[in-house]
């Protein structure tokens, strides 16, 4: 994945970045070389890697609720992604936002914009990768709009 030419403006406008207060509060798998926090670092060369088996989950918390109408995911080898949102103070009652069956990009980056049915207020985002095209999947980043 290549960063956009306007990387600084993109980073400032994206609440799904560590520098903007986003935090990974749960990940279903952990690899010290590819930690879940890499999803939020804004670096197109780093990623979170699952450790096999499905489903795989990551929960991201934002410092405040965000009004979101679409979520861009940058992944590799993900076959099905399900996104859930929660607007409560604690990440405890998630509701479905969108589920997307992905195209096989043959090991290349999958950049997909998941459009929600109208704007949603989200304080916590749960990403569930329920299927992959291989044993492992990678998540490079998120962008909320």
Coordinates of C-alpha atoms in Angstrom, one line a residue:
X1 CA 0.0 0.0 0.0
X2 CA 1.3 3.4 -0.9
X3 CA 0.5 6.5 1.3
X4 CA -1.4 9.2 -0.5
X5 CA 0.3 12.4 -1.6
X6 CA -1.6 14.3 1.0
X7 CA -0.6 12.1 3.9
X8 CA -0.5 14.8 6.6
X9 CA -4.0 16.1 5.7
X10 CA -5.3 12.5 5.6
X11 CA -3.8 11.7 9.0
X12 CA -5.3 14.8 10.6
X13 CA -8.8 14.1 9.2
X14 CA -8.8 10.4 10.2
X15 CA -10.0 9.6 13.7
X16 CA -8.7 6.0 13.3
X17 CA -5.1 6.9 14.0
X18 CA -3.2 6.6 17.2
X19 CA -1.9 10.2 17.0
X20 CA -5.6 11.2 17.1
X21 CA -6.3 9.2 20.2
X22 CA -7.5 5.9 18.7
X23 CA -6.5 2.8 20.6
X24 CA -6.7 -0.9 20.0
X25 CA -8.4 -2.3 23.1
X26 CA -8.7 -5.9 22.0
X27 CA -7.2 -8.2 19.4
X28 CA -7.9 -11.9 19.0
X29 CA -4.4 -12.7 18.0
X30 CA -1.0 -11.3 18.7
X31 CA 2.4 -11.4 16.9
X32 CA 5.1 -9.1 18.3
X33 CA 6.4 -8.4 14.8
X34 CA 2.9 -7.3 13.6
X35 CA 0.9 -6.0 16.6
X36 CA -2.7 -4.8 16.3
X37 CA -1.6 -1.2 17.1
X38 CA 0.0 -1.1 13.6
X39 CA -3.5 -0.7 12.2
X40 CA -3.6 2.8 13.8
X41 CA 0.0 4.0 13.1
X42 CA -0.6 5.6 9.7
X43 CA 2.3 3.7 8.2
X44 CA 1.3 1.9 5.0
X45 CA 4.2 -0.5 5.5
X46 CA 3.1 -1.9 8.9
X47 CA 0.2 -4.2 9.6
X48 CA -1.5 -6.4 12.1
X49 CA -1.3 -10.1 11.2
X50 CA -3.7 -12.7 12.4
X51 CA -2.2 -15.9 13.7
X52 CA -4.5 -18.3 11.9
X53 CA -8.0 -19.6 12.5
X54 CA -11.2 -17.6 12.0
X55 CA -12.9 -15.5 13.0
X56 CA -10.3 -12.8 14.0
X57 CA -11.4 -9.6 15.8
X58 CA -10.0 -6.2 16.6
X59 CA -11.7 -3.6 18.7
X60 CA -10.7 0.1 18.2
X61 CA -11.8 2.8 20.7
X62 CA -11.9 6.5 19.8
X63 CA -11.5 9.3 22.4
X64 CA -15.0 10.5 21.5
X65 CA -17.9 9.3 19.4
X66 CA -17.4 9.9 15.7
X67 CA -20.1 10.4 13.1
X68 CA -19.3 7.9 10.4
X69 CA -20.9 7.2 7.0
X70 CA -18.2 5.0 5.5
X71 CA -15.2 3.0 6.7
X72 CA -12.2 2.2 4.5
X73 CA -10.2 -0.9 5.3
X74 CA -6.8 -1.7 3.9
X75 CA -6.2 -5.5 4.2
X76 CA -4.6 -8.5 2.5
X77 CA -6.2 -11.9 2.1
X78 CA -9.4 -11.0 3.9
X79 CA -12.4 -12.8 2.4
X80 CA -15.2 -11.5 4.6
X81 CA -15.2 -8.5 6.9
X82 CA -18.0 -7.6 9.3
X83 CA -18.0 -4.2 11.0
X84 CA -19.8 -3.5 14.3
X85 CA -20.2 -0.2 16.1
X86 CA -20.9 0.8 19.7
X87 CA -21.6 4.4 20.9
X88 CA -21.6 3.6 24.6
X89 CA -18.8 4.8 26.9
X90 CA -17.6 1.1 27.3
X91 CA -17.3 -1.3 24.4
X92 CA -20.1 -3.6 25.4
X93 CA -23.2 -3.4 23.1
X94 CA -22.1 -3.6 19.5
X95 CA -24.6 -3.4 16.6
X96 CA -23.9 -4.5 13.0
X97 CA -22.8 -1.8 10.6
X98 CA -22.0 -3.6 7.4
X99 CA -20.7 -7.0 6.2
X100 CA -18.6 -7.2 3.0
X101 CA -17.5 -10.2 0.9
X102 CA -14.1 -9.2 -0.5
X103 CA -12.6 -10.0 -3.9
X104 CA -9.5 -12.2 -4.0
X105 CA -6.7 -9.8 -4.8
X106 CA -4.1 -12.6 -5.1
X107 CA -2.1 -11.4 -2.2
X108 CA -2.2 -7.7 -3.1
X109 CA -3.7 -4.9 -1.1
X110 CA -7.5 -4.8 -0.7
X111 CA -8.6 -1.2 -0.3
X112 CA -12.4 -1.3 0.3
X113 CA -14.8 1.4 1.3
X114 CA -17.7 0.0 3.3
X115 CA -20.7 2.4 3.0
X116 CA -23.0 2.4 6.0
X117 CA -26.8 2.8 5.8
X118 CA -26.7 6.4 6.9
X119 CA -24.4 8.2 9.3
X120 CA -23.7 6.3 12.6
X121 CA -22.3 7.5 15.9
X122 CA -19.4 5.2 16.8
X123 CA -17.2 5.3 19.9
X124 CA -15.9 1.8 19.4
X125 CA -15.4 -0.2 16.2
X126 CA -15.2 -4.0 16.1
X127 CA -13.7 -5.5 13.0
X128 CA -14.4 -9.2 12.5
X129 CA -12.6 -11.0 9.8
X130 CA -14.8 -14.1 9.5
X131 CA -13.1 -15.7 6.5
X132 CA -9.8 -15.4 4.7
X133 CA -8.3 -16.4 1.4
X134 CA -5.4 -18.0 3.3
X135 CA -4.6 -19.1 6.8
X136 CA -3.5 -15.6 7.8
X137 CA -4.8 -12.1 7.0
X138 CA -3.2 -8.7 7.4
X139 CA -4.9 -5.4 8.3
X140 CA -2.8 -2.3 7.3
X141 CA -5.2 0.5 8.3
X142 CA -8.6 2.1 8.6
X143 CA -10.0 5.4 7.6
X144 CA -13.3 6.7 8.9
X145 CA -15.3 9.3 7.0

